Amino acid sequence: MRIAVAASPEVAIPTLEALSNSRHGLVRVISQPDRPAGRGKALTPTPVSTWALENSIELLRPASKSEIAAAVQDCDCVITIGYGVLLPPQILDIPKFGFLNLHFSLLPRWRGAAPVQRAIEAQDSVTGVTVFQLDEGMDTGPIYTVHRFALDSDITSDELLVELGELGVEAVIKALDMIESGKRPSPQKSEGATRALKLSKAEGRINWSQSAEEISAKIRAFTSNPGAWTVFRNVSLKIASPVISEKVLTPGEVAYIDKKVFFGTSTTALEIGIVTAPGKSAMAASAWANGAHLVSGEHCE
């Protein structure tokens, strides 16, 4: 089949690599236009655009839906992976076999923009990938393939995206095989559906009156963007690499014990491995504590 991939994030690259080496024809890559990024606000291509350029694959960066429609006219199937554009039916119907989406959850759980992060935040024991046919709804289309992935209790969203990106390769290839053999997707149930709303910076603020398990899940879910954070000495600090300890501190209390940094919760304290202060690079929490000269009994706000 003549395949196009519409994608932006790095998590799509394993699928792109697999398709470029498959019996299918990866005829082009469609990605978001370059956006300003970094302190200098220089125009920066998406990771997928960079991959296409480096691998000499035709790259289109349409700025309108009419340009997207023109980009898929000669395709048998288009696979979307974090493309970030809600497409109308008149575009979805252009390719012979329509559009497939590689979604990083076990649909119908966690429909929406941040399924990986929400699964970790909710302390789910299992997640996975789903390949489904795009329709007008928000991740509501019929399902071709589902692959499950058990979640470790200390996994971060960054780590999980890598794992699911690799898992998605097999799911996509199998879905294409099903299409070629004439198999139809299964209707997606609405029972058990949940929304994976986009993360906000404000939502990343840590509530130290929650349990160590809840706060650990929040920190790991929000790593590394937009980041989980707290306020200490009137300064916002990003917090990462939590480990649940057996020490007991009052909620929000900060302590430096045996060259380790602990933050109190409503249950046991969290040992924190990495702290990022405003305008600074991420550093070991012990290095931050040495520079901060912590005083016994200090608390986060």
Backbone as a ProteinNet text record, in pm:
[ID]
protein_1_A
[PRIMARY]
MRIAVAASPEVAIPTLEALSNSRHGLVRVISQPDRPAGRGKALTPTPVSTWALENSIELLRPASKSEIAAAVQDCDCVITIGYGVLLPPQILDIPKFGFLNLHFSLLPRWRGAAPVQRAIEAQDSVTGVTVFQLDEGMDTGPIYTVHRFALDSDITSDELLVELGELGVEAVIKALDMIESGKRPSPQKSEGATRALKLSKAEGRINWSQSAEEISAKIRAFTSNPGAWTVFRNVSLKIASPVISEKVLTPGEVAYIDKKVFFGTSTTALEIGIVTAPGKSAMAASAWANGAHLVSGEHCE
[TERTIARY]
83.5	0	87.1	30.4	96.1	55.8	154.5	128.8	188.1	113.2	167.8	153.4	243.7	236.8	226.3	122.4	104.3	137.7	247.3	295.6	386.6	410	501.5	603.6	563.5	656.5	754.8	857.9	963	910.3	802.7	748.1	701.6	682.7	640.6	755.5	878.4	993	1010.4	991	1001.3	906.3	785.2	690.6	737.2	787.6	840.4	956.1	1045.8	1159.1	1109.4	1010.5	958.8	890.5	810.7	740.4	836.1	941.5	1037.4	1113.4	1117.1	1186.4	1089.9	961.9	860.8	829.1	741.5	699.7	602.8	552.9	465.3	548.8	486.6	557.1	527.3	627.3	612.3	637.8	528.7	543.3	574.6	527	559.1	528.9	586.8	562.7	496.6	394.9	323.4	342.5	389.7	412.9	369.3	370.9	331.9	436.8	395.9	494.4	595.3	713.3	815.9	762.1	797.1	749.3	867.6	848.9	954	977.7	1103.6	1137.3	1265.7	1282.9	1404.2	1404	1508.1	1516.5	1524.9	1588	1599.6	1479	1383	1259.7	1289.2	1392.4	1425	1324.7	1289.9	1198.3	1262.2	1188.9	1243.6	1150.9	1203.4	1118.5	1079.1	970.7	931.8	1032.6	1040.3	1128.9	1099.5	972.8	935.7	983.4	971.7	1023.1	1173.7	1244.6	1389.3	1421.2	1346	1369.3	1348	1240.6	1210.6	1320.7	1367.6	1474.5	1603	1633.9	1757	1749	1627.2	1610.2	1559	1561.8	1524.8	1385.6	1292.7	1151.9	1079	992.8	918.1	848.1	867.9	811.8	722	599.4	506.6	468.4	460.5	421.4	303.9	187.2	71.8	26.8	-14	-59.4	-210.5	-281.5	-427.3	-484.3	-612.3	-676	-687.4	-698.5	-700.9	-566.2	-458.6	-325.9	-309.2	-368.3	-364.8	-439.4	-556.3	-635.2	-555	-484.1	-403.5	-288.6	-237.1	-122.2	-155.4	-283.2	-319.4	-397.2	-407.4	-490	-447.2	-318.9	-270.2	-233.8	-283.5	-246.8	-356.2	-313.5	-409.6	-452.3	-359	-387.5	-293.7	-345.1	-263.7	-265.5	-148.4	-135.6	-99.6	-179.8	-151.9	-96.9	4.4	65.9	98.3	13.2	37.5	46.6	-33	-24.6	-79.3	-184.4	-232.7	-332.2	-395.1	-496.1	-621.4	-736.9	-864.1	-913.7	-923.2	-953.6	-1101.9	-1161.5	-1303.4	-1325.6	-1449.8	-1479.7	-1438.3	-1450.1	-1416.2	-1269	-1183.1	-1042.6	-1020.8	-1086.1	-1070.1	-1111.8	-1202.6	-1254.7	-1172	-1068.6	-992.8	-911.2	-827.1	-749.7	-842.3	-800.8	-881.6	-923.2	-831.9	-860.4	-866.6	-880.3	-898.6	-772.7	-795.7	-688.3	-687.8	-569.7	-552.3	-480.7	-509.7	-438.7	-372.2	-245.6	-175	-190	-268	-299.3	-234.2	-180	-100.2	-181.2	-286.9	-364.3	-448.2	-516.1	-609	-748.4	-781.8	-911.9	-1025.8	-1135.5	-1171.6	-1113.5	-1026.9	-966.7	-863.4	-870.3	-780	-784.7	-904.9	-919.1	-871.1	-791.6	-750.6	-601.5	-555.4	-422.3	-308.8	-335.3	-225.5	-250.8	-270.6	-304.5	-192.5	-67.5	45.6	56.4	49.5	62	-54.5	-175.3	-291.7	-293.8	-244.3	-238.8	-144.6	-30.3	64	6.3	-50.6	-107.3	-216.4	-296.4	-405	-356.7	-226.4	-165.6	-224.9	-252	-298.9	-191.4	-233.8	-138.9	-102.3	-183.3	-157.5	-203.7	-131.2	-172.8	-136.7	-113.2	-78.7	-98.3	-115.2	-138.8	-261.5	-330.4	-447.7	-434.9	-457.4	-464.8	-610.8	-665.5	-807.3	-829.6	-947.5	-986.9	-1037.3	-979.3	-1023.4	-1164	-1244.9	-1375.3	-1389.3	-1510.8	-1531.4	-1508.1	-1519.1	-1510.7	-1367.9	-1357.6	-1227.2	-1182.5	-1104.3	-1052	-1164.8	-1267.5	-1385.8	-1401.9	-1312.9	-1331	-1313.5	-1355.5	-1343.5	-1198.4	-1174.8	-1039.3	-990.3	-866.3	-799.8	-716.4	-625.2	-533.2	-514.5	-488.2	-459.7	-341.4	-242.2	-129.1	-114.8	-103.5	-100.7	43.3	59.4	191.8	173.3	239.1	229.4	316.3	262.2	332.8	409.8	539.1	617.9	577.2	594.9	551.2	638.6	754.5	843.7	863.6	783.3	803.7	761	834.8	800.4	732.8	670.4	604.2	705.8	824.3	928	965.4	984.1	1021.2	908.3	785.1	671	648	668.1	653	751.4	872.5	971	921.7	875.7	827.9	708.6	613.8	493.3	521.9	618.6	657.9	708.9	786.2	834.6	720.7	633.4	521	425.7	415.3	323.1	359.5	485.9	529.4	453.5	453.8	385.8	236	178.4	34.6	-3	78.6	51	66.3	175.1	198.1	85.7	43.5	-65	-194.7	-223.1	-344.2	-342.5	-227.5	-217	-238	-185.1	-207.2	-355.9	-424.7	-568.1	-645.1	-607.9	-674.1	-654	-530.9	-501.6	-577	-600.2	-671.7	-823.3	-870	-1013.4	-1081.9	-1004.6	-1065.2	-1111.2	-1226.3	-1284.9	-1249.4	-1240.3	-1215	-1338.8	-1317	-1427.1	-1477.9	-1609.7	-1662.7	-1605.1	-1573.1	-1518	-1631.8	-1620.1	-1721.2	-1704.1	-1813.5	-1806.2	-1799.7	-1835.1	-1830.3	-1686.2	-1663.9	-1530.2	-1445.6	-1504.5	-1428.3	-1387.4	-1263.8	-1214.7	-1143.2	-1133.9	-1069.8	-929.4	-835.6	-696.6	-671	-713.6	-701.1	-554.6	-527	-391.8	-343.2	-215.3	-158.6	-137.4	-158	-129.4	-20.3	52.2	156.9	98.4	-15.9	-77.8	-114.2	-156.5	-196.1	-77.4	42.4	161.4	204	137.3	175.1	143.1	239.5	226.4	148.6	55.4	-19.8	40.4	121.3	195.3	106.5	-21.2	-113.1	-165.9	-132	-167	-68.2	-97.1	-10.5	116.9	216.2	341.7	316.2	224.3	194.2	131.5	37.4	-28.3	68.6	152.6	247.1	354.1	402	499.5	442.7	317.9	253.5	243.1	206.8	197.4	332.5	437	570	614.6	596.7	640.3	557.5	428.7	342.5	380.9	419	447.1	593.3	675.9	814.4	813.8	882.7	957.8	885.2	771.8	694.8	547.6	483.8	531	610	623	697.9	609.2	639.9	573.8	656.5	589.5	663	602.9	682.7	639.6	701	657.1	711.6	786.1	912.8	997.6	1072.5	1059.2	1119.3	1076.7	948.6	888	943.5	1007	1062.9	1003.6	968.9	913.8	1026.2	1011.2	1109.7	1044	1104.2	1059.4	1120.5	1039.3	1079.7	1071.4	1172.2	1170.7	1242.4	1228.1	1290.9	1251.5	1122.4	1078.7	1096.7	1127.6	1133.1	1061	966.1	891.7	981.7	996.8	1083.6	1001	1070.4	1002.8	1009.7	1075	1086.2	952.8	928.7	804.8	836.9	781.7	792.6	652.5	633.4	503.7	485.7	361.9	339.4	408.8	489.7	562.1	693.4	725.3	851.2	967.5	1076	1194.8	1309.1	1374.7	1484.1	1599.4	1721.4	1842.2	1905.9	1894	1936.9	2029.5	2148.2	2244	2265.8	2280.6	2308.5	2194.8	2073.6	1955.6	1849.3	1767.3	1664.5	1528.5	1452.7	1320.5	1215.5	1098.3	983.6	870.2	811.5	705.9	572.9	496.5	361.9	268.1	143.6	49.6	78.3	163.7	201.6	351	431.2	575.8	639.6	762.7	830.5	876.1	889.5	947.3	1092.4	1180.6	1317.5	1316.9	1368.2	1367.7	1508.5	1520.9	1653.2	1699.4	1604.7	1642.7	1557.6	1621	1553	1598.7	1503.7	1536.6	1484.9	1575.3	1538.9	1520.3	1443.7	1421.1	1552	1561.1	1679.5	1800	1784.4	1895.7	1870.3	1976.4	1962.7	1923.8	1866.8	1833.3	1960.5	1949.6	2066.8	2027.1	2126	2100	2042.4	1941.3	1877.3	1977.7	2075.3	2175.6	2258.7	2290.4	2365.5	2281.2	2152.1	2062.4	2055	2042.8	2031.3	2156.7	2272.7	2397.6	2401.9	2356.1	2356.3	2248.8	2137.2	2025.3	2045	2138.6	2163.3	2031.6	1970.9	1840.1	1844.1	1735.8	1718.9	1614.3	1638.7	1544.9	1406	1304.5	1166	1110.3	1188.7	1137.1	1034.5	936.9	828.8	811.7	758.8	711.1	573.5	538.2	405.7	303.7
-119.9	0	125	232.7	362.8	429.4	447.3	493.8	632.9	718.9	844.3	841.7	907.8	920.3	1068	1102.9	1238.9	1237.9	1300.8	1291.3	1409.2	1429.1	1535	1487.5	1411.8	1384.1	1270.9	1266.4	1165.6	1023.6	1005.5	872.3	805.7	883.2	827.1	765.7	796.3	756.1	604	523.5	378.6	326	378.6	335.9	382.5	503.4	552.5	465.1	430.5	344	209.8	152	21.1	28.3	131.6	143.6	169.9	245.7	275.1	150.5	49.7	-76.4	-191.3	-160.4	-263.9	-279.8	-375.1	-395.6	-287.6	-207.9	-97.2	20.9	110.5	228.7	348.6	393.9	516.2	632	684.6	781.5	921.2	955.8	1087.9	1096.1	1197.5	1231.5	1369	1379.6	1506.2	1546	1668.2	1711.8	1856.6	1902	2038.6	2136	2257	2358	2385.2	2431.1	2466.4	2574.6	2563.2	2657.7	2723	2845.6	2907	2825.4	2807.5	2729.8	2782.6	2754.8	2795.3	2943.2	2985.3	3124.7	3220.9	3176.9	3263.5	3260.5	3172.6	3159	3133.7	3054.9	3019.7	2917.3	2926.4	2828.9	2690.4	2595.1	2461.9	2356	2261.3	2154.3	2055.3	1984.4	1877.8	1763.4	1676.2	1559.9	1474.6	1463.3	1384.3	1453.6	1585.2	1657.1	1635.2	1642.7	1621.1	1481	1381.2	1243.3	1231.1	1289.1	1279.7	1343.4	1458.9	1526.8	1444.3	1386	1306.4	1177.2	1127.3	1000.8	1017.4	1141.7	1173	1122.9	1136.1	1104.2	1234.7	1234.1	1355.5	1407.7	1536.1	1597.7	1713.6	1712	1823	1876.4	2008.6	2073.2	2166.9	2108.6	2189.4	2284.8	2404.9	2506.7	2518.8	2441.9	2447.6	2309.3	2291.8	2162.1	2133.5	2237.8	2214.6	2161.7	2207.6	2156.1	2012.5	1978.6	1839.9	1749.6	1795.7	1717.1	1688.3	1787.4	1767.2	1670.2	1670.2	1586.6	1438.2	1403.6	1261.4	1206.4	1282.9	1242.7	1110.1	1083.3	963.1	850.4	856.7	756.7	652.5	529.2	424.5	434.5	476.4	485	587.9	661.9	758	719.3	714	680.5	807.5	841	958.7	916	989.3	961.8	1096.4	1141.2	1268.2	1384.9	1382.8	1488.8	1621	1615	1735.3	1817.1	1758.7	1829.5	1742.6	1798.6	1727.1	1739.2	1625.9	1626.4	1601.2	1674.5	1656.2	1533.3	1483.4	1362.6	1373.5	1491	1503.4	1477.6	1493.9	1457.2	1311.2	1266	1127	1027.3	1068.3	977.5	976.3	1058.9	1067.3	941.1	894.8	772.6	651.2	556.2	436.7	366.4	355	287.2	384.5	511.5	609.5	637.2	685	720.3	624.6	578.2	503.7	592.9	571.3	643.7	545.8	570.9	496.1	575.7	521.6	591.4	517.9	594	534	510.8	432.2	383.3	266.6	203.2	94.8	155.4	200.3	263.4	166.8	221.8	363.8	438.7	374.5	445.8	545.6	664.1	773.9	817.3	855.6	925.5	1070.1	1118.5	1257.6	1278.6	1396.8	1445.8	1388.1	1342.9	1303	1165.8	1062.1	930.2	867.3	886.7	828	888.1	1019	1087.8	1056.8	1052.8	1028.4	885.6	791.7	653.2	641.8	708.8	706	780.5	896.7	976.3	900	822.2	744.7	615	588.1	467.1	340	346.9	228.8	120.1	-3.5	-114.6	-161.3	-124.4	-166.6	-56.5	-40.7	47.7	-22.6	52	-12.6	80.4	20.6	98.6	42.9	131.3	94	155.9	76.9	129.6	123.1	239.1	244.4	332.1	318.2	398.4	533.7	639.4	772	800.6	861.6	912.4	1054.5	1105.8	1245.1	1267	1161.9	1177.1	1190.9	1206.7	1215.1	1074.9	1009.9	874.9	774.1	781.1	695.7	591.6	588.7	503.2	354.9	269.2	123.7	78.8	-28.8	-70.2	-188.1	-175.5	-285.5	-370.1	-307.3	-384.4	-317.7	-402.8	-356.8	-437.4	-369.2	-435.4	-379.7	-465.9	-425.6	-413.9	-330.9	-309.7	-289.2	-375.1	-363.4	-247.8	-169	-51.6	-82.6	-51.7	-58.4	58	40.6	142.2	266.6	261.5	378.1	437.1	397.1	442.7	588.9	663.2	801.6	810.2	923.2	940.1	936.2	991.4	986.2	841.9	761.5	621.3	543.2	570.2	496.3	529.5	654.7	691	614.1	595.4	516.4	372.6	313	173.9	159.4	251.6	240.8	273.7	361.5	388.6	263.5	182.6	56	-45.2	-51.5	-145.1	-112.8	14.5	56.5	6.7	-24	-70.5	-196.5	-294.8	-421.2	-399.1	-311.4	-285.2	-223.4	-130.9	-66.3	-164.6	-240.6	-336.9	-441.3	-487.7	-585.2	-524.6	-400	-334.6	-322.6	-289.2	-281.2	-417.6	-521.8	-658	-694.3	-655.1	-681.1	-610.7	-486.8	-412.9	-483.6	-525.1	-592.5	-724.3	-793	-920.5	-904.8	-780.6	-755.2	-761.5	-767.7	-773.6	-635.6	-632.8	-508.1	-480.1	-353.5	-321.5	-346.8	-362.4	-387.4	-255.4	-237.8	-113	-88.7	35.6	71.2	95.1	35.2	53.1	189.4	242.4	367.7	342.5	221	186.5	190.9	260	271	380.5	464	571.4	677.7	726.3	835.9	935.9	1060.3	1166.2	1192.7	1198.6	1230.6	1375.1	1466	1607.8	1649.5	1748.4	1802.1	1853	1832.2	1877.2	2028.3	2089.4	2231.7	2250.6	2361.7	2389.8	2404.9	2472.9	2494.4	2362.3	2266.1	2136.3	2058.7	2096.1	2026.2	2061.3	2157.9	2194.6	2079.8	2045.4	1930.6	1969	1884.8	1899.3	1801.2	1852.1	1764.8	1698.6	1734.8	1667.6	1537	1507.6	1378.1	1272	1147.3	1036.6	1034.1	962	946.8	882.1	784.1	715.2	810.6	892.4	986.7	1091.7	1143.9	1247.7	1190.1	1070.8	1005.6	987.8	944.1	925.7	1058.1	1164.1	1296.8	1340.5	1327.1	1369.8	1291.4	1160	1076.1	1100.8	1132.5	1161.8	1293.4	1391.8	1524.1	1543.1	1438.2	1443	1426.2	1506.4	1624.5	1752	1737.2	1851.3	1831.1	1922.2	2054.4	2052	1936.6	1926.4	1940.5	1863	1878	1975.3	2059.4	2166.3	2199.3	2268.5	2314.5	2451.7	2519.2	2650.6	2639.1	2677.4	2672	2803.4	2868.4	3001.3	3098.8	3091.7	3180.8	3160.8	3047.2	3016.9	2884.6	2880.9	2759.5	2661.7	2537.2	2432.6	2317.1	2272.3	2149.3	2029.9	1926.1	1808.8	1685.6	1598.7	1476.3	1364	1244	1122.3	1093	1067.1	1038	890.5	865.4	729.2	730.9	642.9	637	577.6	650.6	606.8	560.6	522.6	484.8	596.5	706	817.7	890.3	951.9	1025	1171.2	1260.5	1405.1	1463.4	1584.2	1648.6	1688	1695.5	1727.8	1856.5	1846.7	1961.4	1991.5	1921.9	1945.1	1896.3	1974.7	1941.4	1909.2	1794.9	1754.2	1696.6	1725.9	1672.1	1576.4	1447	1343.4	1245.9	1225.6	1131.1	1158.6	1288.4	1332.1	1300.2	1287.2	1265.6	1368.3	1407.7	1509.7	1442.3	1476.4	1417.8	1528.1	1499.8	1588.8	1512.1	1571.4	1504.4	1502.4	1394.1	1380.4	1341.6	1308.6	1266.8	1126.2	1052.1	916.5	917.9	852.5	857.8	956.7	994.5	1097.4	1042.9	1134.8	1101.3	1146.2	1055.4	1095.1	1149.2	1268.4	1333.2	1334.2	1292.1	1279.7	1400.2	1475.6	1586.4	1708.6	1824.3	1951.8	2049.4	2127.5	2231.5	2365.2	2457.1	2591.5	2682.4	2791.8	2882.1	2932	2921.5	2967.8	2878.2	2763.9	2671.4	2540.4	2466.1	2331.8	2235.6	2123.2	2020.2	1976.5	1955.4	1913.6	1807.5	1734.5	1638.4	1712	1652.4	1717.4	1744.3	1657	1677.7	1802.7	1828.9	1949.3	2073.8	2064	2177	2202.4	2096.5	2110.4	2173.5	2134.6	2192.9	2343.6	2382.9	2525	2603.2	2535.6	2603.3	2618.6	2540.2	2544.3	2527.1	2411.1	2384.5	2397.5	2451.6	2467.3	2367.6	2303.2	2204.4	2264.2	2190.9	2232.8	2318.7	2348.7	2427.9	2348	2419.6	2354.5	2419.8	2340.2	2393.8	2456	2548.1	2609.6	2520.7
0	0	0	-53.3	-49	82.6	168.6	305.1	324.9	391.6	443	594.7	661.8	806.9	841.9	917.7	967.5	1116.1	1152.5	1290	1321	1451	1494.7	1597.8	1702.7	1812.5	1783.2	1863.9	1850.1	1864.8	1941.1	1964.3	1834.6	1727.8	1599.2	1520	1558.2	1476	1464	1569.3	1548.1	1440.2	1435	1330.5	1193.8	1184.7	1057.5	1008.6	1100.1	1063.5	1009.4	1079.2	1038	901.7	881.5	753.6	638	663.4	556.7	514.2	601.9	569.5	542.5	528.6	508.1	359.5	328.5	189.4	143.3	239.2	202.6	154.5	80.1	33.1	120.9	196.3	273.6	177.6	121	11.8	62.5	181.2	235.1	383.4	443	582.8	588.2	671.1	690.6	836.2	858.3	995.5	1012.6	1137.2	1166.5	1112.1	1076	1034.2	1145.8	1106.8	1204.9	1298.5	1428.4	1528.9	1600.6	1651.9	1732.5	1859.4	1896.8	2016.1	2076.4	2207.2	2276.9	2310.4	2379.6	2423.8	2306.6	2198.9	2081.7	1991.3	2021.4	1942.8	1794.6	1767.9	1629.9	1578.5	1450.5	1391.5	1396.6	1452.6	1478.1	1421	1344.1	1290.2	1398.1	1375.7	1467.5	1456.7	1557.5	1546.2	1422.8	1386.4	1268.9	1140.7	1133.3	1016.6	1001.1	1112.4	1109.7	1059.1	1107.5	1062	911.4	860.1	717	632.9	677	603.1	603.8	719.3	730	649.6	624.9	553.9	410.8	363.7	225	188.3	283.4	259	230.4	130.3	99.1	224.6	253.4	372.4	333.3	385.1	367	504.4	513.6	639.6	612.4	585.8	546	656.4	613.8	708.1	711.6	629.4	626.6	596.9	623	597.5	448.4	367.4	223	174.7	236.2	201.1	249.3	364.3	412.6	314.3	268.3	172.7	46.1	-3.1	-123.7	-97.8	24.6	57.5	63.2	79.1	95.3	-24.2	-129.9	-244.7	-305.7	-310.9	-380.1	-283.4	-158.2	-57.8	-40.5	-14	20	166.1	252.3	395.6	457.2	555.3	628.6	776.2	836.2	977.8	1053.9	1154.7	1235.8	1371.5	1418.3	1548.3	1612.7	1702.2	1769.1	1673.3	1566.3	1465.9	1519.6	1600	1666	1587.8	1484.1	1405.9	1399	1432.8	1423.3	1279.8	1211.4	1068.3	1042.4	948.4	915.8	827.8	821.6	742.1	596.4	536.3	394.8	367.3	468	452.4	490	596.9	641	533	446.1	343.2	215.3	207.1	81.3	53.4	145.4	115.1	99.1	20.1	-7.5	121	216.1	343	460.9	431.7	536.9	618.2	739.8	832.9	951.6	989.9	1113.8	1214.4	1341.3	1446.4	1541.3	1572.3	1676.8	1805.5	1898.7	2023.7	2139.1	2235.1	2341.3	2468.7	2454.8	2569.3	2523.1	2616.7	2585.3	2574.1	2454.7	2434.8	2469.2	2530.2	2538.6	2659.3	2738.3	2850.4	2797.7	2849.1	2818.8	2672.7	2630.8	2503.1	2521.1	2427.4	2436.3	2422.3	2466.8	2432.8	2515.5	2637.7	2727	2789.2	2708.9	2764.7	2846.9	2806.1	2878	3017.6	3024.3	3152.4	3245.6	3190	3274.5	3328.8	3252.1	3300.6	3419.8	3414.4	3526.2	3645.8	3621	3729.6	3804.2	3730.2	3790.8	3854.4	3844.2	3899.3	3836.7	3706.2	3634.6	3639.5	3644.9	3647.2	3507	3408.7	3270.9	3175.9	3067	2958.8	2828.1	2721.9	2596.8	2479.4	2361.3	2239.5	2168.8	2097.8	2020	1880.9	1778.3	1641.9	1599.1	1564.1	1529.7	1407.5	1347.5	1232.1	1280.3	1228.4	1268.9	1218.4	1306.3	1266.7	1320.4	1322	1364.2	1513	1593.4	1737.5	1788.5	1920.5	1986.3	2027.2	1940.2	1966.4	1987.5	1904.3	1919.7	1809.9	1712.5	1596.3	1624.5	1529	1545	1550.7	1626	1662.6	1577.8	1530	1459.4	1554.8	1626.3	1710.7	1846.2	1948.1	2083.8	2137.2	2190.8	2254.9	2395.6	2494.3	2634.6	2686.1	2791.9	2851.2	3001	3082.1	3227.4	3276.3	3369.7	3419.1	3546.9	3547.5	3670.3	3760.9	3889.3	3985.2	3984.3	3917.7	3916.9	3777.7	3680.3	3542.8	3527.3	3444.8	3414.7	3277.9	3250.3	3121.6	3006.9	3028	2925	2891.7	2995.3	2974.7	2910.2	2951.9	2898.1	2750.7	2712	2571.4	2483.3	2531.5	2455.2	2438.7	2547.5	2543	2448.8	2458.8	2376.8	2230.2	2206.2	2068.6	1998.8	2070.6	2014.9	2001.1	2101.6	2097.7	1982.8	1950.2	1845.4	1707.2	1684.2	1552.4	1512.3	1598.9	1568.8	1550.8	1633	1624.3	1490.4	1440.6	1312.2	1196.6	1195.7	1087.3	1082.2	1199.1	1204	1151.5	1184.3	1135.3	983.4	927	780.6	716.7	779.2	729	731.8	838	848.6	736.4	706.7	599.4	466.1	440.3	313.3	298.9	410.2	404.1	412.4	415.4	414.4	549.1	657.9	791.4	834.7	902.5	947.2	1093.3	1130.2	1270.9	1356.1	1486.3	1580.2	1636.2	1646.8	1703.7	1842.6	1870.4	2001.6	2100.4	2217.2	2320.7	2387.1	2438.4	2514.2	2664	2705.4	2847.8	2897.6	3008.6	3065.2	3003.8	2919.2	2855.4	2957.3	2944.8	3028.4	2938.8	2985.7	2908.5	2959.3	2866.5	2898.4	2858.5	2944.6	2913.6	2907.1	2824.7	2811.9	2947.2	2975.9	3102.2	3101.9	3216.7	3230.6	3335.5	3324.2	3421.5	3561.4	3571.5	3702.6	3769	3689.5	3742	3798.7	3757.6	3803.9	3944.9	4007.9	4144.4	4239.7	4324	4413.7	4539	4575.1	4700.6	4800.3	4892.2	4983.5	5088.4	5094.3	5186.4	5128.9	5002.9	4944.7	4992.1	4957	4996.8	4912.4	4961.1	4886.1	4750.9	4746.6	4621	4519.7	4565.6	4475	4422.5	4511.2	4469.5	4377.4	4408.6	4321.2	4180.9	4173.2	4042.9	3968.2	4038.7	3976.4	3921.1	4001.2	3958.2	3835.3	3839.4	3727.5	3601.9	3619.2	3504.8	3437.3	3517.2	3462.7	3422	3434.7	3388.2	3236.9	3161.2	3199.1	3155.8	3092.6	3046.5	3078.7	3150.7	3194.6	3323.8	3388.4	3513.1	3635.1	3738.9	3868.7	3951.4	4030.5	4098.2	4234.3	4312.9	4443.7	4468	4572.8	4608.2	4740.6	4738.3	4857.4	4868.8	4983	5003.1	4893.7	4857.9	4758.1	4617.5	4593.8	4462.1	4413.1	4285.3	4226.2	4193.4	4238.8	4212.8	4139.4	4029.4	3964.7	4038.3	4054	4131.5	4042.4	4048.4	3967.3	4041.3	3987.1	4039.3	4183.8	4208.9	4344.9	4381	4507.4	4561	4695.2	4713.6	4839.5	4947.7	5058.6	5166.9	5287.1	5392.1	5516.8	5620.9	5586.1	5680.3	5691.7	5804	5827.7	5857.9	5775.9	5795.7	5785.3	5833	5816.3	5669.9	5619.5	5478.1	5435.1	5331.1	5278.6	5346.3	5455.3	5524.3	5438.6	5438.3	5360	5454.9	5431.6	5519.9	5438.1	5484.1	5421.4	5521.6	5491	5584.4	5512	5567.7	5508.8	5360.1	5327.3	5190.1	5093.1	5146.1	5063.9	5101.6	5002.2	5024.2	5031.3	5135.2	5156.9	5167.2	5111.6	5121.8	5189.4	5290.7	5364	5290.9	5309.9	5253.9	5367.9	5334.9	5439.3	5489	5416.7	5461	5492.8	5413	5435.5	5338.9	5369.9	5290	5155.7	5059.6	4930.7	4927	4889.1	4858.2	4715.4	4695.4	4564.8	4508.4	4382.9	4323	4244.5	4184.4	4096.9	4128.5	4133.1	4154.7	4046.3	3994.7	3897.6	3948.3	3976	4020.7	3899.1	3912.7	3799.1	3738.1	3605.5	3534.8	3547	3612.6	3633.8	3557.7	3535.9	3480.7	3592.3	3554.1	3652.5	3724.2	3856.8	3933.8	4036	4082.8	4189.3	4309.1	4371.7	4485.9	4597.5	4614.2	4718.9	4692.2	4563.5	4528.7	4555.2	4521.1	4550.2	4700.3	4778.7	4923.8	4983.8	4933.5	4983.1	4957.4	4838.4	4806.1	4879.6	4911.9	4976.6	5126.7	5185.6	5330.3	5407.9	5389.5	5449.9	5601.5	5654.8	5798.8	5845.4	5957.7	6010.2	6027.9	5979.9	5998.1	5885.6	5782.2	5669.4	5589.5	5531.2	5456.3	5318.4	5226.7	5098.3	5120.4	5035.1	5042.1	4970.6
[MASK]
+++++++++++++++++++++++++++++++++++++++++++++++++++++++++++++++++++++++++++++++++++++++++++++++++++++++++++++++++++++++++++++++++++++++++++++++++++++++++++++++++++++++++++++++++++++++++++++++++++++++++++++++++++++++++++++++++++++++++++++++++++++++++++++++++++++++++++++++++++++++++++++++++++++++++++++

